[in-house]
GROMACS .gro file of C-alpha atoms in nm:
model
  445
    1UNK     CA    1   1.705  -1.576  -1.549
    2UNK     CA    2   1.519  -1.529  -1.864
    3UNK     CA    3   1.264  -1.273  -1.767
    4UNK     CA    4   1.057  -1.295  -2.086
    5UNK     CA    5   1.062  -1.681  -2.080
    6UNK     CA    6   0.947  -1.664  -1.701
    7UNK     CA    7   0.676  -1.414  -1.780
    8UNK     CA    8   0.530  -1.631  -2.069
    9UNK     CA    9   0.521  -1.931  -1.831
   10UNK     CA   10   0.336  -1.722  -1.569
   11UNK     CA   11   0.091  -1.594  -1.819
   12UNK     CA   12   0.044  -1.953  -1.920
   13UNK     CA   13  -0.038  -2.055  -1.567
   14UNK     CA   14  -0.231  -1.740  -1.449
   15UNK     CA   15  -0.426  -1.614  -1.770
   16UNK     CA   16  -0.628  -1.324  -1.694
   17UNK     CA   17  -0.429  -1.207  -1.380
   18UNK     CA   18  -0.304  -0.876  -1.523
   19UNK     CA   19  -0.234  -0.690  -1.205
   20UNK     CA   20  -0.049  -0.968  -1.067
   21UNK     CA   21   0.184  -1.010  -1.406
   22UNK     CA   22   0.219  -0.635  -1.414
   23UNK     CA   23   0.373  -0.638  -1.081
   24UNK     CA   24   0.593  -0.941  -1.140
   25UNK     CA   25   0.716  -0.784  -1.481
   26UNK     CA   26   0.816  -0.452  -1.315
   27UNK     CA   27   1.026  -0.603  -1.039
   28UNK     CA   28   1.200  -0.896  -1.261
   29UNK     CA   29   1.284  -0.638  -1.532
   30UNK     CA   30   1.447  -0.408  -1.260
   31UNK     CA   31   1.645  -0.692  -1.097
   32UNK     CA   32   1.748  -0.902  -1.400
   33UNK     CA   33   2.093  -0.774  -1.441
   34UNK     CA   34   2.188  -0.779  -1.081
   35UNK     CA   35   2.001  -1.135  -1.051
   36UNK     CA   36   2.223  -1.295  -1.316
   37UNK     CA   37   2.533  -1.200  -1.121
   38UNK     CA   38   2.450  -1.447  -0.856
   39UNK     CA   39   2.447  -1.809  -1.039
   40UNK     CA   40   2.345  -1.945  -0.693
   41UNK     CA   41   2.017  -1.782  -0.739
   42UNK     CA   42   1.966  -1.938  -1.063
   43UNK     CA   43   2.066  -2.286  -0.924
   44UNK     CA   44   1.822  -2.241  -0.661
   45UNK     CA   45   1.553  -2.121  -0.890
   46UNK     CA   46   1.493  -1.822  -0.659
   47UNK     CA   47   1.309  -1.590  -0.941
   48UNK     CA   48   1.076  -1.893  -1.005
   49UNK     CA   49   0.993  -1.969  -0.631
   50UNK     CA   50   0.969  -1.582  -0.536
   51UNK     CA   51   0.678  -1.510  -0.796
   52UNK     CA   52   0.444  -1.800  -0.682
   53UNK     CA   53   0.258  -1.754  -0.348
   54UNK     CA   54   0.338  -2.009  -0.068
   55UNK     CA   55  -0.039  -2.082  -0.034
   56UNK     CA   56  -0.375  -1.917  -0.112
   57UNK     CA   57  -0.686  -1.957   0.103
   58UNK     CA   58  -1.016  -1.901  -0.065
   59UNK     CA   59  -1.354  -1.927   0.114
   60UNK     CA   60  -1.726  -1.829   0.096
   61UNK     CA   61  -1.838  -1.554   0.361
   62UNK     CA   62  -2.221  -1.611   0.430
   63UNK     CA   63  -2.381  -1.341   0.639
   64UNK     CA   64  -2.716  -1.178   0.711
   65UNK     CA   65  -2.812  -0.814   0.627
   66UNK     CA   66  -3.033  -0.601   0.824
   67UNK     CA   67  -3.328  -0.704   0.640
   68UNK     CA   68  -3.276  -1.077   0.728
   69UNK     CA   69  -3.154  -1.185   0.381
   70UNK     CA   70  -2.853  -1.401   0.350
   71UNK     CA   71  -2.578  -1.251   0.145
   72UNK     CA   72  -2.240  -1.428   0.026
   73UNK     CA   73  -1.920  -1.308  -0.051
   74UNK     CA   74  -1.593  -1.458  -0.136
   75UNK     CA   75  -1.279  -1.419   0.108
   76UNK     CA   76  -0.914  -1.444   0.034
   77UNK     CA   77  -0.571  -1.475   0.193
   78UNK     CA   78  -0.266  -1.501  -0.009
   79UNK     CA   79   0.040  -1.599   0.188
   80UNK     CA   80   0.314  -1.500  -0.045
   81UNK     CA   81   0.657  -1.532   0.112
   82UNK     CA   82   0.775  -1.546   0.469
   83UNK     CA   83   1.146  -1.583   0.428
   84UNK     CA   84   1.191  -1.252   0.644
   85UNK     CA   85   0.930  -1.325   0.925
   86UNK     CA   86   0.558  -1.379   0.970
   87UNK     CA   87   0.353  -1.301   0.662
   88UNK     CA   88   0.239  -0.925   0.687
   89UNK     CA   89  -0.003  -0.749   0.490
   90UNK     CA   90  -0.343  -0.580   0.472
   91UNK     CA   91  -0.716  -0.701   0.416
   92UNK     CA   92  -0.897  -0.511   0.157
   93UNK     CA   93  -1.296  -0.508   0.143
   94UNK     CA   94  -1.406  -0.372  -0.185
   95UNK     CA   95  -1.616  -0.488  -0.474
   96UNK     CA   96  -1.321  -0.476  -0.723
   97UNK     CA   97  -1.128  -0.747  -0.511
   98UNK     CA   98  -1.024  -1.059  -0.689
   99UNK     CA   99  -0.714  -1.305  -0.693
  100UNK     CA  100  -0.528  -1.114  -0.936
  101UNK     CA  101  -0.531  -0.783  -0.741
  102UNK     CA  102  -0.453  -0.964  -0.424
  103UNK     CA  103  -0.159  -1.151  -0.565
  104UNK     CA  104  -0.017  -0.835  -0.707
  105UNK     CA  105  -0.037  -0.667  -0.359
  106UNK     CA  106   0.102  -0.959  -0.197
  107UNK     CA  107   0.398  -0.972  -0.425
  108UNK     CA  108   0.470  -0.605  -0.368
  109UNK     CA  109   0.422  -0.653  -0.010
  110UNK     CA  110   0.713  -0.895  -0.003
  111UNK     CA  111   0.964  -0.636  -0.109
  112UNK     CA  112   0.795  -0.338   0.063
  113UNK     CA  113   0.849  -0.527   0.394
  114UNK     CA  114   1.190  -0.616   0.327
  115UNK     CA  115   1.278  -0.232   0.265
  116UNK     CA  116   1.153  -0.145   0.607
  117UNK     CA  117   1.448  -0.372   0.755
  118UNK     CA  118   1.184  -0.518   0.981
  119UNK     CA  119   1.144  -0.894   1.018
  120UNK     CA  120   0.800  -0.939   0.805
  121UNK     CA  121   0.724  -1.138   0.520
  122UNK     CA  122   0.454  -1.062   0.243
  123UNK     CA  123   0.087  -1.149   0.226
  124UNK     CA  124  -0.237  -0.985   0.115
  125UNK     CA  125  -0.606  -1.072   0.178
  126UNK     CA  126  -0.968  -0.950   0.164
  127UNK     CA  127  -1.300  -0.984   0.014
  128UNK     CA  128  -1.536  -0.847  -0.253
  129UNK     CA  129  -1.759  -0.708   0.036
  130UNK     CA  130  -1.806  -0.343   0.031
  131UNK     CA  131  -1.865  -0.178   0.365
  132UNK     CA  132  -1.979   0.153   0.189
  133UNK     CA  133  -2.359   0.201   0.262
  134UNK     CA  134  -2.367  -0.105   0.522
  135UNK     CA  135  -2.477  -0.038   0.870
  136UNK     CA  136  -2.242  -0.085   1.171
  137UNK     CA  137  -2.431  -0.423   1.245
  138UNK     CA  138  -2.406  -0.565   0.877
  139UNK     CA  139  -2.034  -0.477   0.896
  140UNK     CA  140  -1.987  -0.643   1.235
  141UNK     CA  141  -2.158  -0.964   1.127
  142UNK     CA  142  -1.956  -0.984   0.791
  143UNK     CA  143  -1.630  -0.934   0.972
  144UNK     CA  144  -1.721  -1.201   1.231
  145UNK     CA  145  -1.820  -1.435   0.949
  146UNK     CA  146  -1.503  -1.357   0.779
  147UNK     CA  147  -1.269  -1.411   1.082
  148UNK     CA  148  -1.460  -1.738   1.150
  149UNK     CA  149  -1.304  -1.879   0.823
  150UNK     CA  150  -0.982  -1.696   0.848
  151UNK     CA  151  -0.859  -1.733   1.221
  152UNK     CA  152  -0.704  -2.092   1.172
  153UNK     CA  153  -0.431  -1.962   0.945
  154UNK     CA  154  -0.300  -1.654   1.122
  155UNK     CA  155  -0.122  -1.567   1.437
  156UNK     CA  156   0.140  -1.344   1.580
  157UNK     CA  157   0.427  -1.546   1.456
  158UNK     CA  158   0.239  -1.680   1.170
  159UNK     CA  159   0.035  -1.428   0.966
  160UNK     CA  160  -0.057  -1.062   1.076
  161UNK     CA  161  -0.313  -0.900   0.873
  162UNK     CA  162  -0.386  -0.540   0.884
  163UNK     CA  163  -0.611  -0.281   0.720
  164UNK     CA  164  -0.633  -0.157   0.368
  165UNK     CA  165  -0.905  -0.002   0.136
  166UNK     CA  166  -1.241  -0.068   0.303
  167UNK     CA  167  -1.089  -0.203   0.623
  168UNK     CA  168  -1.021   0.071   0.889
  169UNK     CA  169  -1.041   0.105   1.277
  170UNK     CA  170  -1.400  -0.029   1.293
  171UNK     CA  171  -1.354  -0.319   1.072
  172UNK     CA  172  -1.013  -0.430   1.262
  173UNK     CA  173  -1.180  -0.406   1.603
  174UNK     CA  174  -1.469  -0.650   1.471
  175UNK     CA  175  -1.222  -0.894   1.329
  176UNK     CA  176  -0.995  -0.877   1.614
  177UNK     CA  177  -1.312  -0.939   1.857
  178UNK     CA  178  -1.390  -1.238   1.685
  179UNK     CA  179  -1.035  -1.369   1.657
  180UNK     CA  180  -0.995  -1.312   2.025
  181UNK     CA  181  -1.331  -1.517   2.107
  182UNK     CA  182  -1.200  -1.817   1.858
  183UNK     CA  183  -0.846  -1.846   1.933
  184UNK     CA  184  -0.885  -1.771   2.319
  185UNK     CA  185  -0.593  -1.541   2.337
  186UNK     CA  186  -0.496  -1.181   2.334
  187UNK     CA  187  -0.216  -1.129   2.095
  188UNK     CA  188  -0.094  -0.869   1.820
  189UNK     CA  189  -0.245  -1.095   1.549
  190UNK     CA  190  -0.376  -0.784   1.382
  191UNK     CA  191  -0.234  -0.440   1.351
  192UNK     CA  192  -0.423  -0.095   1.323
  193UNK     CA  193  -0.601  -0.183   1.637
  194UNK     CA  194  -0.772   0.067   1.852
  195UNK     CA  195  -0.559   0.216   2.141
  196UNK     CA  196  -0.769   0.049   2.391
  197UNK     CA  197  -0.671  -0.306   2.286
  198UNK     CA  198  -0.323  -0.290   2.159
  199UNK     CA  199  -0.281  -0.017   1.883
  200UNK     CA  200  -0.016   0.205   1.799
  201UNK     CA  201  -0.001   0.579   1.803
  202UNK     CA  202   0.066   0.738   1.451
  203UNK     CA  203  -0.081   0.416   1.291
  204UNK     CA  204  -0.361   0.577   1.114
  205UNK     CA  205  -0.160   0.850   0.973
  206UNK     CA  206   0.172   0.646   0.919
  207UNK     CA  207   0.130   0.595   0.536
  208UNK     CA  208   0.062   0.946   0.451
  209UNK     CA  209   0.332   1.066   0.680
  210UNK     CA  210   0.590   0.830   0.573
  211UNK     CA  211   0.516   0.933   0.223
  212UNK     CA  212   0.581   1.300   0.277
  213UNK     CA  213   0.887   1.215   0.476
  214UNK     CA  214   1.023   1.000   0.173
  215UNK     CA  215   0.922   1.292  -0.070
  216UNK     CA  216   1.100   1.539   0.139
  217UNK     CA  217   1.429   1.324   0.124
  218UNK     CA  218   1.395   1.304  -0.254
  219UNK     CA  219   1.362   1.670  -0.301
  220UNK     CA  220   1.631   1.742  -0.053
  221UNK     CA  221   1.878   1.512  -0.232
  222UNK     CA  222   1.791   1.703  -0.537
  223UNK     CA  223   1.871   2.027  -0.370
  224UNK     CA  224   1.514   2.134  -0.325
  225UNK     CA  225   1.270   2.166  -0.041
  226UNK     CA  226   0.912   2.085   0.024
  227UNK     CA  227   0.838   2.439   0.152
  228UNK     CA  228   0.565   2.609  -0.070
  229UNK     CA  229   0.531   2.335  -0.333
  230UNK     CA  230   0.187   2.277  -0.490
  231UNK     CA  231   0.071   1.900  -0.439
  232UNK     CA  232  -0.224   1.732  -0.605
  233UNK     CA  233  -0.333   1.408  -0.437
  234UNK     CA  234  -0.605   1.178  -0.515
  235UNK     CA  235  -0.854   1.014  -0.283
  236UNK     CA  236  -0.994   1.150   0.034
  237UNK     CA  237  -0.936   0.845   0.283
  238UNK     CA  238  -0.689   0.748   0.548
  239UNK     CA  239  -0.394   0.762   0.331
  240UNK     CA  240  -0.475   1.101   0.151
  241UNK     CA  241  -0.587   1.239   0.488
  242UNK     CA  242  -0.216   1.162   0.639
  243UNK     CA  243  -0.055   1.324   0.338
  244UNK     CA  244  -0.253   1.612   0.363
  245UNK     CA  245  -0.193   1.668   0.742
  246UNK     CA  246   0.190   1.636   0.719
  247UNK     CA  247   0.246   1.805   0.394
  248UNK     CA  248   0.037   2.096   0.516
  249UNK     CA  249   0.227   2.100   0.835
  250UNK     CA  250   0.577   2.113   0.657
  251UNK     CA  251   0.470   2.419   0.463
  252UNK     CA  252   0.341   2.266   0.125
  253UNK     CA  253   0.014   2.355  -0.019
  254UNK     CA  254  -0.231   2.037  -0.118
  255UNK     CA  255  -0.453   2.169  -0.382
  256UNK     CA  256  -0.658   1.869  -0.477
  257UNK     CA  257  -0.868   1.571  -0.329
  258UNK     CA  258  -1.073   1.323  -0.526
  259UNK     CA  259  -1.330   1.042  -0.525
  260UNK     CA  260  -1.525   0.822  -0.780
  261UNK     CA  261  -1.744   1.133  -0.866
  262UNK     CA  262  -1.450   1.347  -0.960
  263UNK     CA  263  -1.201   1.571  -0.807
  264UNK     CA  264  -1.198   1.909  -0.604
  265UNK     CA  265  -0.940   2.193  -0.699
  266UNK     CA  266  -0.876   2.414  -0.412
  267UNK     CA  267  -0.634   2.699  -0.529
  268UNK     CA  268  -0.558   2.829  -0.157
  269UNK     CA  269  -0.489   2.464  -0.046
  270UNK     CA  270  -0.592   2.270   0.258
  271UNK     CA  271  -0.597   2.406   0.598
  272UNK     CA  272  -0.702   2.231   0.925
  273UNK     CA  273  -1.062   2.292   0.871
  274UNK     CA  274  -1.062   2.138   0.541
  275UNK     CA  275  -0.851   1.850   0.652
  276UNK     CA  276  -1.114   1.778   0.904
  277UNK     CA  277  -1.388   1.791   0.633
  278UNK     CA  278  -1.211   1.505   0.458
  279UNK     CA  279  -1.260   1.303   0.763
  280UNK     CA  280  -1.633   1.393   0.754
  281UNK     CA  281  -1.651   1.294   0.402
  282UNK     CA  282  -1.495   0.965   0.462
  283UNK     CA  283  -1.742   0.886   0.769
  284UNK     CA  284  -2.039   0.981   0.560
  285UNK     CA  285  -2.041   0.640   0.364
  286UNK     CA  286  -2.149   0.843   0.029
  287UNK     CA  287  -1.795   0.806  -0.116
  288UNK     CA  288  -1.802   1.137  -0.283
  289UNK     CA  289  -1.606   1.456  -0.268
  290UNK     CA  290  -1.841   1.701  -0.431
  291UNK     CA  291  -1.960   1.829  -0.078
  292UNK     CA  292  -1.641   1.980  -0.027
  293UNK     CA  293  -1.667   2.236  -0.308
  294UNK     CA  294  -2.020   2.326  -0.186
  295UNK     CA  295  -1.871   2.406   0.159
  296UNK     CA  296  -1.564   2.610   0.081
  297UNK     CA  297  -1.620   2.906  -0.166
  298UNK     CA  298  -1.342   2.958  -0.436
  299UNK     CA  299  -1.297   2.564  -0.492
  300UNK     CA  300  -1.391   2.396  -0.792
  301UNK     CA  301  -1.555   2.050  -0.851
  302UNK     CA  302  -1.449   1.862  -1.173
  303UNK     CA  303  -1.718   1.586  -1.196
  304UNK     CA  304  -1.574   1.248  -1.371
  305UNK     CA  305  -1.218   1.393  -1.390
  306UNK     CA  306  -0.897   1.313  -1.232
  307UNK     CA  307  -0.655   1.548  -1.060
  308UNK     CA  308  -0.349   1.522  -1.275
  309UNK     CA  309  -0.463   1.796  -1.497
  310UNK     CA  310  -0.398   2.054  -1.248
  311UNK     CA  311  -0.057   2.235  -1.271
  312UNK     CA  312   0.142   2.128  -0.959
  313UNK     CA  313   0.506   2.063  -0.848
  314UNK     CA  314   0.431   1.736  -0.691
  315UNK     CA  315   0.174   1.459  -0.777
  316UNK     CA  316   0.088   1.198  -0.518
  317UNK     CA  317  -0.159   0.930  -0.620
  318UNK     CA  318  -0.316   0.796  -0.299
  319UNK     CA  319  -0.645   0.608  -0.414
  320UNK     CA  320  -0.582   0.287  -0.589
  321UNK     CA  321  -0.377   0.093  -0.867
  322UNK     CA  322  -0.321   0.224  -1.204
  323UNK     CA  323  -0.501   0.553  -1.137
  324UNK     CA  324  -0.224   0.772  -1.309
  325UNK     CA  325  -0.166   0.667  -1.694
  326UNK     CA  326   0.050   0.764  -1.982
  327UNK     CA  327  -0.156   1.072  -2.072
  328UNK     CA  328  -0.184   1.183  -1.722
  329UNK     CA  329   0.201   1.167  -1.694
  330UNK     CA  330   0.243   1.365  -2.025
  331UNK     CA  331   0.004   1.624  -1.881
  332UNK     CA  332   0.183   1.659  -1.560
  333UNK     CA  333   0.508   1.683  -1.732
  334UNK     CA  334   0.381   1.950  -1.980
  335UNK     CA  335   0.257   2.135  -1.668
  336UNK     CA  336   0.607   2.152  -1.513
  337UNK     CA  337   0.560   1.851  -1.229
  338UNK     CA  338   0.879   1.831  -1.041
  339UNK     CA  339   0.811   1.494  -0.863
  340UNK     CA  340   0.555   1.198  -0.886
  341UNK     CA  341   0.553   0.968  -0.584
  342UNK     CA  342   0.313   0.664  -0.562
  343UNK     CA  343   0.125   0.656  -0.224
  344UNK     CA  344  -0.114   0.417  -0.355
  345UNK     CA  345   0.012   0.050  -0.440
  346UNK     CA  346   0.121   0.044  -0.817
  347UNK     CA  347  -0.039   0.387  -0.847
  348UNK     CA  348   0.095   0.452  -1.199
  349UNK     CA  349   0.042   0.227  -1.497
  350UNK     CA  350   0.377   0.098  -1.680
  351UNK     CA  351   0.322   0.362  -1.954
  352UNK     CA  352   0.306   0.641  -1.709
  353UNK     CA  353   0.624   0.512  -1.531
  354UNK     CA  354   0.810   0.473  -1.870
  355UNK     CA  355   0.731   0.833  -1.953
  356UNK     CA  356   0.837   0.956  -1.616
  357UNK     CA  357   1.166   0.790  -1.614
  358UNK     CA  358   1.223   0.853  -1.964
  359UNK     CA  359   1.194   1.222  -1.895
  360UNK     CA  360   1.450   1.171  -1.585
  361UNK     CA  361   1.176   1.291  -1.365
  362UNK     CA  362   1.188   1.242  -0.975
  363UNK     CA  363   0.953   0.919  -0.952
  364UNK     CA  364   0.931   0.674  -0.665
  365UNK     CA  365   0.737   0.353  -0.646
  366UNK     CA  366   0.472   0.282  -0.396
  367UNK     CA  367   0.683  -0.004  -0.225
  368UNK     CA  368   0.907   0.262  -0.118
  369UNK     CA  369   0.704   0.573  -0.072
  370UNK     CA  370   0.400   0.407   0.125
  371UNK     CA  371   0.601   0.169   0.336
  372UNK     CA  372   0.533   0.390   0.652
  373UNK     CA  373   0.207   0.225   0.694
  374UNK     CA  374   0.346  -0.138   0.721
  375UNK     CA  375   0.659  -0.020   0.900
  376UNK     CA  376   0.443   0.134   1.183
  377UNK     CA  377   0.235  -0.199   1.172
  378UNK     CA  378   0.564  -0.373   1.240
  379UNK     CA  379   0.641  -0.132   1.539
  380UNK     CA  380   0.291  -0.202   1.646
  381UNK     CA  381   0.384  -0.583   1.647
  382UNK     CA  382   0.670  -0.468   1.857
  383UNK     CA  383   0.501  -0.324   2.099
  384UNK     CA  384   0.237  -0.590   2.149
  385UNK     CA  385   0.515  -0.848   2.201
  386UNK     CA  386   0.664  -0.645   2.466
  387UNK     CA  387   0.338  -0.559   2.613
  388UNK     CA  388   0.376  -0.177   2.610
  389UNK     CA  389   0.315   0.128   2.434
  390UNK     CA  390   0.559   0.369   2.299
  391UNK     CA  391   0.468   0.765   2.289
  392UNK     CA  392   0.387   0.940   1.972
  393UNK     CA  393   0.728   1.099   1.957
  394UNK     CA  394   0.902   0.772   1.973
  395UNK     CA  395   0.704   0.606   1.723
  396UNK     CA  396   0.737   0.888   1.486
  397UNK     CA  397   1.102   0.903   1.544
  398UNK     CA  398   1.121   0.533   1.436
  399UNK     CA  399   0.906   0.598   1.123
  400UNK     CA  400   1.141   0.872   1.033
  401UNK     CA  401   1.458   0.640   1.066
  402UNK     CA  402   1.276   0.363   0.862
  403UNK     CA  403   1.201   0.596   0.564
  404UNK     CA  404   1.534   0.742   0.567
  405UNK     CA  405   1.683   0.410   0.549
  406UNK     CA  406   1.458   0.303   0.257
  407UNK     CA  407   1.549   0.634   0.084
  408UNK     CA  408   1.930   0.546   0.129
  409UNK     CA  409   1.864   0.184  -0.003
  410UNK     CA  410   1.716   0.336  -0.327
  411UNK     CA  411   2.010   0.570  -0.362
  412UNK     CA  412   2.257   0.281  -0.312
  413UNK     CA  413   2.088   0.048  -0.578
  414UNK     CA  414   1.926   0.308  -0.794
  415UNK     CA  415   2.196   0.578  -0.868
  416UNK     CA  416   2.282   0.549  -1.258
  417UNK     CA  417   2.599   0.640  -1.416
  418UNK     CA  418   2.475   0.971  -1.511
  419UNK     CA  419   2.384   1.037  -1.157
  420UNK     CA  420   2.013   0.994  -1.218
  421UNK     CA  421   1.833   0.829  -0.936
  422UNK     CA  422   1.588   0.560  -1.072
  423UNK     CA  423   1.411   0.496  -0.744
  424UNK     CA  424   1.198   0.216  -0.899
  425UNK     CA  425   1.514   0.008  -0.965
  426UNK     CA  426   1.669   0.092  -0.663
  427UNK     CA  427   1.371  -0.018  -0.452
  428UNK     CA  428   1.321  -0.343  -0.647
  429UNK     CA  429   1.685  -0.438  -0.628
  430UNK     CA  430   1.707  -0.362  -0.257
  431UNK     CA  431   1.404  -0.545  -0.153
  432UNK     CA  432   1.455  -0.842  -0.394
  433UNK     CA  433   1.823  -0.899  -0.307
  434UNK     CA  434   1.740  -0.911   0.071
  435UNK     CA  435   1.466  -1.160   0.030
  436UNK     CA  436   1.662  -1.370  -0.236
  437UNK     CA  437   1.965  -1.403  -0.013
  438UNK     CA  438   1.746  -1.515   0.282
  439UNK     CA  439   1.569  -1.775   0.057
  440UNK     CA  440   1.917  -1.902  -0.053
  441UNK     CA  441   2.056  -1.918   0.299
  442UNK     CA  442   1.754  -2.123   0.430
  443UNK     CA  443   1.760  -2.382   0.139
  444UNK     CA  444   1.467  -2.508  -0.074
  445UNK     CA  445   1.167  -2.505   0.128
   0.00000   0.00000   0.00000
């Protein structure tokens, strides 16, 4: 495989799709040496096949707002690769959604799902509809219109969507209700469902919990602990909430949250009341974090800034892609950061990653760190198939095991000759090789 030649061809075919091309570049550069030891992969053109989605559905979504006006959004589903199992990946509802972002997320999802060891392929979907500021009735009408177009192409053994940014329990409920009506069946076709109709315990917290479990293992392997560590996180949604909840429970001190309006610095760290406040902020539909600083004395709100300027031991971006750049990485390093773990998908820019790995820092990519969310979605699929529910302890135990196996795979494939653990390389190689071998064994299909 000639990575530069393949990337040049992709750029020619898909001009302007920067996020997608960035994700492909990161993976292919990591796996190039190992890939080229397998001439059977080159003969079967595995790399050329794996970087292109199996299919993409694009559709209009007309719906009526509360004033009786017709609105039109665009819907997408990118079914990327199903060599390991049914397509699996979230739906994102946000004004920034476009095909490039969904292809990057779907491509990442292939290898993230492979790392979980569960039989799931990779997919992603969504719309440029933004639920923020919309009434429940408007969100319901949009979700029903969206599912009216999507339902024919998904199913429990075909494609199992989940939530993502802008798609929480409310949206999943409306989407599932319309799917059930149209398909005339009750199956586990969406994950992240409510507990009254097939959901799994721990699923809302799973991405954040799994990320903290992974970071704890990184530190333990390096001879350190999570106890007493100061953590900066971004965002204040479901993922950030899960990180704050579990990190605080395990003795760390989360000192920042952030939103589009800026970030809050809380030197005392979040406690149970403050973590509950995150839920209230998320439910308010205002998409701002400044009310947190107004409510709790001793905290500081920094308008228009990002939390990576705060001196901390651990940085965990939890909001969106490319939110931590090269300058942020330099600032974190100068302030003595010990570990940077992406909880958001592709949370660090390539420049930030190069600087962190160049300094031999503890850095881990989102496809490993945030795999707990899709892992627990996979566990929800298993429970639905068996028509039963596991208890909280059982789901959490299985989540622990999955995150531990991912960490072990990163060590196996990412340990360099000087002993440095390159978690990005380890995660990319482990995930890629599993999918590549599966594709090779199944022939050219």
